[in-house]
Coordinates of C-alpha atoms and ligand atoms in Angstrom, one line a residue:
X14 CA 77.3 -202.3 -60.2
X15 CA 73.5 -202.8 -60.3
X16 CA 73.7 -205.3 -63.0
X17 CA 76.2 -207.5 -61.3
X18 CA 75.0 -210.3 -59.1
X19 CA 75.1 -209.1 -55.5
X20 CA 77.4 -210.9 -53.1
X21 CA 75.9 -212.4 -50.0
X22 CA 76.0 -209.9 -47.1
X23 CA 77.5 -212.4 -44.7
X24 CA 80.2 -213.3 -47.3
X25 CA 80.9 -209.6 -47.8
X26 CA 81.6 -209.1 -44.1
X27 CA 83.3 -212.5 -43.7
X28 CA 81.1 -213.6 -40.9
X29 CA 79.0 -216.7 -40.1
X30 CA 75.2 -216.5 -40.5
X31 CA 75.0 -216.9 -36.8
X32 CA 77.3 -214.0 -36.1
X33 CA 76.5 -211.8 -33.1
X34 CA 75.9 -208.1 -33.4
X35 CA 79.4 -207.6 -31.9
X36 CA 81.0 -209.8 -34.5
X37 CA 79.3 -208.0 -37.3
X38 CA 80.3 -204.6 -35.9
X39 CA 84.0 -205.6 -35.5
X40 CA 84.2 -207.2 -38.9
X41 CA 82.7 -204.1 -40.5
X42 CA 85.0 -201.9 -38.6
X43 CA 88.0 -203.8 -39.9
X44 CA 86.8 -203.6 -43.5
X45 CA 85.9 -200.0 -43.2
X46 CA 89.3 -199.2 -41.8
X47 CA 91.0 -201.1 -44.7
X48 CA 88.9 -199.7 -47.5
X49 CA 87.9 -196.2 -46.3
X50 CA 88.1 -193.7 -49.2
X51 CA 90.3 -191.4 -47.0
X52 CA 92.9 -194.1 -46.8
X53 CA 92.7 -195.1 -50.4
X54 CA 92.5 -191.9 -52.5
X55 CA 91.8 -192.5 -56.2
X56 CA 91.2 -196.2 -55.7
X57 CA 87.8 -197.1 -57.1
X58 CA 88.2 -200.7 -56.1
X59 CA 88.6 -199.8 -52.5
X60 CA 85.6 -197.4 -52.7
X61 CA 83.4 -200.2 -54.1
X62 CA 84.5 -202.5 -51.3
X63 CA 83.8 -199.8 -48.7
X64 CA 80.3 -199.3 -50.1
X65 CA 79.6 -203.0 -50.4
X66 CA 80.6 -203.5 -46.7
X67 CA 78.6 -200.5 -45.5
X68 CA 75.5 -201.8 -47.3
X69 CA 75.9 -205.3 -45.8
X70 CA 76.5 -203.8 -42.4
X71 CA 73.4 -201.6 -42.7
X72 CA 71.2 -204.6 -43.2
X73 CA 72.8 -207.1 -40.8
X74 CA 73.1 -204.8 -37.9
X75 CA 69.3 -204.1 -38.0
X76 CA 67.6 -207.1 -36.5
X77 CA 64.4 -206.6 -38.6
X78 CA 66.2 -206.1 -41.9
X79 CA 68.5 -209.0 -41.0
X80 CA 65.6 -211.3 -40.4
X81 CA 64.0 -210.3 -43.7
X82 CA 67.3 -210.8 -45.5
X83 CA 67.8 -214.3 -43.9
X84 CA 64.3 -215.2 -45.1
X85 CA 64.2 -213.7 -48.6
X86 CA 67.8 -212.7 -49.5
X87 CA 68.4 -209.6 -51.5
X88 CA 64.9 -209.8 -52.9
X89 CA 63.5 -209.1 -49.5
X90 CA 65.4 -205.8 -49.3
X91 CA 63.5 -204.2 -52.2
X92 CA 60.0 -204.5 -50.8
X93 CA 58.0 -202.3 -48.6
X94 CA 60.5 -202.6 -45.8
X95 CA 63.1 -200.6 -47.7
X96 CA 66.5 -201.4 -49.1
X97 CA 69.8 -199.9 -48.0
X98 CA 69.4 -196.4 -46.6
X99 CA 72.3 -194.9 -44.7
X100 CA 69.9 -192.6 -42.9
X101 CA 68.4 -195.5 -41.0
X102 CA 71.7 -196.5 -39.4
X103 CA 70.8 -196.3 -35.8
X104 CA 74.4 -196.3 -34.6
X105 CA 76.3 -195.0 -37.6
X106 CA 77.8 -192.4 -35.3
X107 CA 79.0 -195.2 -32.9
X108 CA 80.8 -196.9 -35.7
X109 CA 82.2 -193.8 -37.1
X110 CA 83.0 -192.4 -33.7
X111 CA 85.3 -195.3 -33.3
X112 CA 86.6 -195.0 -36.8
X113 CA 87.5 -191.4 -36.4
X114 CA 89.1 -192.0 -33.1
X115 CA 91.1 -194.8 -34.6
X116 CA 92.1 -192.7 -37.6
X117 CA 92.9 -189.4 -36.1
X118 CA 93.1 -190.0 -32.4
X119 CA 90.2 -187.7 -31.9
X120 CA 87.9 -188.1 -29.0
X121 CA 84.5 -188.4 -30.4
X122 CA 82.7 -190.3 -27.7
X123 CA 82.3 -188.6 -24.4
X124 CA 82.0 -191.0 -21.5
X125 CA 80.5 -194.4 -21.3
X126 CA 78.0 -195.8 -23.8
X127 CA 75.4 -197.3 -21.5
X128 CA 72.5 -195.2 -22.5
X129 CA 69.1 -196.8 -22.9
X130 CA 68.4 -198.0 -26.5
X131 CA 65.0 -198.5 -28.0
X132 CA 64.5 -202.0 -29.5
X133 CA 64.0 -202.5 -33.3
X134 CA 60.5 -202.5 -34.8
X135 CA 59.2 -205.7 -36.3
X136 CA 56.8 -206.2 -39.2
X137 CA 54.4 -209.1 -40.2
X138 CA 51.9 -209.5 -43.0
X139 CA 48.3 -210.6 -42.4
X140 CA 46.0 -211.8 -45.3
X141 CA 42.3 -211.1 -45.0
X142 CA 39.3 -212.0 -47.1
X143 CA 37.1 -209.1 -48.4
X144 CA 34.5 -210.0 -45.7
X145 CA 37.0 -210.2 -42.9
X146 CA 38.2 -206.7 -43.8
X147 CA 34.5 -205.6 -43.9
X148 CA 33.4 -207.1 -40.6
X149 CA 36.7 -207.2 -38.6
X150 CA 38.4 -210.3 -37.2
X151 CA 40.0 -211.5 -34.1
X152 CA 43.1 -213.5 -35.0
X153 CA 46.7 -214.2 -34.2
X154 CA 50.0 -213.7 -35.8
X155 CA 53.4 -215.3 -35.1
X156 CA 56.3 -213.0 -34.7
X157 CA 60.0 -213.7 -34.2
X158 CA 61.7 -211.1 -32.0
X159 CA 64.5 -210.5 -29.6
X160 CA 63.5 -210.7 -26.0
X161 CA 65.6 -210.2 -22.9
X162 CA 67.1 -213.6 -21.9
X163 CA 64.8 -215.0 -19.2
X164 CA 67.8 -216.6 -17.4
X165 CA 69.8 -213.4 -16.8
X166 CA 67.0 -210.8 -17.5
X167 CA 69.0 -209.1 -20.1
X168 CA 72.1 -208.5 -18.1
X169 CA 74.2 -211.2 -19.9
X170 CA 75.8 -212.3 -16.7
X171 CA 75.5 -215.7 -15.0
X172 CA 72.9 -215.8 -12.1
X173 CA 74.2 -214.2 -9.0
X174 CA 77.1 -212.6 -10.8
X175 CA 77.3 -208.9 -11.8
X176 CA 79.3 -207.3 -14.6
X177 CA 82.7 -206.2 -13.2
X178 CA 84.4 -202.9 -13.7
X179 CA 86.6 -203.0 -16.8
X180 CA 90.2 -203.4 -15.7
X181 CA 91.6 -201.8 -18.9
X182 CA 89.8 -198.4 -18.5
X183 CA 88.8 -198.7 -14.9
X184 CA 85.2 -198.1 -15.7
X185 CA 85.7 -194.9 -17.7
X186 CA 84.9 -196.5 -21.1
X187 CA 87.9 -194.8 -22.7
X188 CA 91.7 -195.2 -22.6
X189 CA 94.1 -192.4 -23.1
X190 CA 97.5 -192.7 -24.5
X191 CA 100.4 -190.4 -25.5
X192 CA 100.9 -189.8 -29.2
X193 CA 103.6 -187.4 -30.0
X194 CA 102.7 -184.1 -28.3
X195 CA 99.1 -185.2 -27.7
X196 CA 97.3 -187.2 -25.2
X197 CA 94.4 -188.8 -27.0
X198 CA 91.4 -190.7 -25.8
X199 CA 89.8 -193.6 -27.6
X200 CA 87.0 -196.1 -26.9
X201 CA 88.2 -198.8 -24.6
X202 CA 88.9 -201.9 -26.7
X203 CA 88.2 -204.3 -23.8
X204 CA 84.7 -203.2 -22.9
X205 CA 83.6 -201.4 -26.1
X206 CA 83.0 -198.2 -24.1
X207 CA 80.6 -199.8 -21.6
X208 CA 83.0 -199.4 -18.7
X209 CA 82.0 -202.8 -17.5
X210 CA 82.7 -206.3 -18.7
X211 CA 80.9 -209.6 -18.2
X212 CA 83.3 -211.9 -16.4
X213 CA 80.8 -214.8 -16.1
X214 CA 78.6 -214.9 -19.1
X215 CA 75.1 -216.3 -18.8
X216 CA 75.2 -219.9 -20.2
X217 CA 71.8 -219.5 -22.0
X218 CA 72.4 -216.4 -24.1
X219 CA 76.3 -216.5 -24.0
X220 CA 76.4 -213.0 -22.6
X221 CA 74.2 -211.5 -25.3
X222 CA 71.5 -210.7 -22.8
X223 CA 68.8 -211.5 -25.4
X224 CA 67.5 -214.3 -27.5
X225 CA 65.2 -214.8 -30.5
X226 CA 61.8 -216.0 -29.4
X227 CA 58.7 -216.8 -31.5
X228 CA 55.6 -215.3 -30.0
X229 CA 51.9 -215.4 -30.8
X230 CA 50.3 -212.0 -30.7
X231 CA 46.5 -211.5 -30.6
X232 CA 45.3 -209.2 -33.4
X233 CA 42.0 -207.5 -33.3
X234 CA 41.2 -206.2 -36.8
X235 CA 38.5 -203.6 -36.6
X236 CA 35.7 -203.6 -39.2
X237 CA 36.3 -201.5 -42.3
X238 CA 40.1 -201.9 -42.7
X239 CA 41.5 -201.5 -46.2
X240 CA 44.2 -203.2 -48.2
X241 CA 47.5 -201.7 -47.1
X242 CA 46.3 -200.6 -43.6
X243 CA 49.1 -200.9 -41.1
X244 CA 48.3 -201.6 -37.5
X245 CA 50.8 -200.7 -34.8
X246 CA 51.2 -202.7 -31.6
X247 CA 53.3 -200.7 -29.2
X248 CA 56.4 -202.3 -27.7
X249 CA 55.7 -205.7 -29.3
X250 CA 59.0 -205.6 -31.3
X251 CA 62.5 -206.3 -30.1
X252 CA 63.4 -205.7 -26.5
X253 CA 65.4 -202.5 -25.9
X254 CA 68.9 -202.4 -24.6
X255 CA 70.0 -201.0 -21.2
X256 CA 66.4 -200.6 -20.0
X257 CA 65.2 -198.9 -23.2
X258 CA 61.7 -199.4 -24.5
X259 CA 60.9 -202.3 -26.8
X260 CA 60.4 -201.6 -30.5
X261 CA 56.9 -201.7 -32.1
X262 CA 55.2 -204.4 -34.1
X263 CA 53.6 -203.4 -37.4
X264 CA 50.9 -205.7 -38.9
X265 CA 50.5 -205.0 -42.6
X266 CA 47.0 -205.9 -43.8
X267 CA 46.5 -207.4 -47.3
X268 CA 42.8 -207.7 -48.4
X269 CA 41.9 -210.2 -51.2
X270 CA 39.6 -208.7 -53.9
X271 CA 35.9 -209.7 -54.0
X272 CA 34.6 -211.7 -57.0
X273 CA 32.1 -209.0 -57.9
X274 CA 32.1 -206.2 -55.3
X275 CA 34.4 -203.2 -55.9
X276 CA 35.1 -201.1 -52.9
X277 CA 35.8 -197.4 -52.6
X278 CA 36.1 -196.2 -49.0
X279 CA 33.0 -197.5 -47.3
X280 CA 30.9 -197.7 -50.5
X281 CA 30.4 -200.9 -52.5
X282 CA 29.8 -201.1 -56.3
X283 CA 28.6 -203.9 -58.5
X284 CA 27.0 -204.4 -61.8
X285 CA 23.9 -206.6 -62.5
X286 CA 22.4 -207.6 -65.9
X287 CA 18.6 -207.4 -66.4
X288 CA 16.5 -208.3 -69.3
X289 CA 14.9 -205.8 -71.6
X290 CA 11.4 -206.6 -70.4
X291 CA 12.5 -206.3 -66.7
X292 CA 13.8 -202.9 -67.5
X293 CA 10.8 -201.8 -69.4
X294 CA 8.1 -203.2 -67.1
X295 CA 9.9 -202.9 -63.8
X296 CA 10.5 -205.7 -61.3
X297 CA 12.2 -206.8 -58.1
X298 CA 15.4 -208.8 -58.3
X299 CA 17.3 -210.5 -55.5
X300 CA 20.9 -209.2 -55.2
X301 CA 23.6 -210.4 -52.9
X302 CA 25.0 -208.0 -50.3
X303 CA 27.7 -208.6 -47.7
X304 CA 25.0 -209.4 -45.1
X305 CA 22.6 -211.5 -47.1
X306 CA 20.2 -211.2 -50.0
X307 CA 18.4 -207.9 -50.7
X308 CA 15.3 -207.4 -52.9
X309 CA 16.2 -204.6 -55.3
X310 CA 13.3 -202.7 -56.9
X311 CA 13.9 -202.0 -60.6
X312 CA 11.5 -199.1 -61.5
X313 CA 9.4 -199.3 -64.7
X314 CA 11.3 -197.8 -67.6
X315 CA 14.8 -198.2 -66.1
X316 CA 17.6 -197.3 -68.6
X317 CA 20.7 -199.5 -69.1
X318 CA 23.6 -198.0 -67.0
X319 CA 21.3 -196.6 -64.3
X320 CA 22.9 -196.8 -60.9
X321 CA 20.5 -197.7 -58.1
X322 CA 21.6 -196.9 -54.6
X323 CA 20.9 -199.2 -51.6
X324 CA 21.5 -197.2 -48.4
X325 CA 23.4 -198.8 -45.6
X326 CA 24.5 -201.9 -47.5
X327 CA 28.1 -200.7 -47.8
X328 CA 30.8 -201.1 -45.2
X329 CA 31.8 -199.6 -41.8
X330 CA 34.7 -197.3 -41.8
X331 CA 37.6 -197.3 -39.3
X332 CA 37.2 -193.5 -39.3
X333 CA 33.7 -194.0 -37.9
X334 CA 30.4 -192.6 -39.1
X335 CA 27.5 -194.7 -40.5
X336 CA 27.7 -197.5 -43.0
X337 CA 28.4 -196.8 -46.6
X338 CA 26.0 -197.6 -49.5
X339 CA 25.8 -200.2 -52.2
X340 CA 25.6 -198.9 -55.7
X341 CA 24.2 -201.3 -58.2
X342 CA 24.6 -200.5 -61.9
X343 CA 22.0 -202.3 -64.0
X344 CA 22.9 -203.2 -67.5
X345 CA 20.0 -204.1 -69.9
X346 CA 21.0 -207.1 -72.0
X347 CA 19.8 -207.1 -75.5
X348 CA 18.5 -210.6 -76.4
X349 CA 20.8 -212.3 -78.9
X350 CA 19.1 -215.4 -80.4
X351 CA 15.4 -214.9 -81.1
X352 CA 12.9 -217.4 -82.3
X353 CA 10.3 -216.5 -84.9
X354 CA 7.6 -215.7 -82.4
X355 CA 9.9 -213.4 -80.3
X356 CA 11.0 -211.7 -83.5
X357 CA 7.4 -210.9 -84.5
X358 CA 6.6 -209.5 -81.1
X359 CA 9.7 -207.3 -81.0
X360 CA 9.1 -206.0 -84.5
X361 CA 5.5 -205.1 -83.5
X362 CA 6.8 -203.4 -80.4
X363 CA 9.4 -201.5 -82.3
X364 CA 6.8 -200.1 -84.7
X365 CA 4.7 -198.8 -81.9
X366 CA 7.5 -197.2 -79.9
X367 CA 9.9 -195.7 -82.3
X368 CA 12.6 -193.3 -80.9
X369 CA 14.8 -190.7 -82.5
X370 CA 18.2 -192.1 -83.1
X371 CA 20.3 -189.0 -82.3
X372 CA 23.6 -188.8 -80.3
X373 CA 23.0 -187.9 -76.7
X374 CA 24.6 -185.2 -74.7
X375 CA 28.1 -186.1 -73.4
X376 CA 27.3 -185.5 -69.8
X377 CA 25.2 -188.7 -69.4
X378 CA 28.1 -190.8 -70.5
X379 CA 30.6 -189.0 -68.3
X380 CA 28.5 -189.5 -65.2
X381 CA 28.6 -193.3 -65.5
X382 CA 32.3 -193.3 -66.3
X383 CA 32.9 -191.3 -63.2
X384 CA 31.3 -193.8 -60.9
X385 CA 32.6 -197.0 -62.5
X386 CA 36.0 -195.8 -63.6
Ligands
ZN428 ZN1 71.2 -214.7 -20.4
ZN429 ZN1 87.0 -200.7 -20.6

């Protein structure tokens, strides 16, 4: 199954790419009725079809997943936004409520289905440079989302008109009929359980009550955010149904690495080469920090691998507290090509400052490894 090329979800459900939620639902319902395992015992082909249709439905009925699928295809379903997961079916029970009442004549739904529904969440990605993440940034993102139709304010009816009581169920949302000994109730097929129908649909949204709109949202990235930080903007996702709250907008931050700074929390790390004589005699060298140049003092007799700490030259943290530190590891570079004069000087120096060439305790080595991974 996994190795086979996946069929297009729209093709699976046999609907147009522009299909409405209602069309997707009814098409899935038909397929589920046809291929449901209970109706096709010991038929693996039917079971496969049922699973395929359920997966397609799970994606296309969720406006966020559908938008992602439209843009990226099946690939888009494997990323951070999750693939098929039956537990995220928001109205699985609605569909199966209907299915069960259709199969068994059981009354699963009680009363009309006009409860408020929260809108779906939306997600957008935002790329930041290392410095933008360090200092924060005011910017904007574009987001496509469902909003209530501004013509009918979400009602789906033409201006001045109101939804009328469904004549099939007389507003109850259910119809009852006699089946053998039993009187059974099922969701009204005319109004889908709403109890009301739109007689004069709004011309702008064709009765849907909502439309896709692209909006520009102002984003205020605080200083100190990290790669993978997710910012939540409440009620900036899809509008809700029946007066429900809008979904949320999640802005996923991606931070580009710095050419030489490594970051850990609010501390910065870098590595700087110095010459043998700078290390031996001590000096001051200019080093770059995120807010300009800093004169770093190299003490006399500095060993290669020494880590010098510059306080307060790290980053802010979104968790608060003071700024982090900059840790500079100095590496003493052994001169490679020497001329005759340099060779003589070094030989002379070597003779007067001989050291014992014995292995050092392990702990020194481990300490550096700990900091620089
Ligand atoms: Zn409208
Ligand atoms: Zn009805």
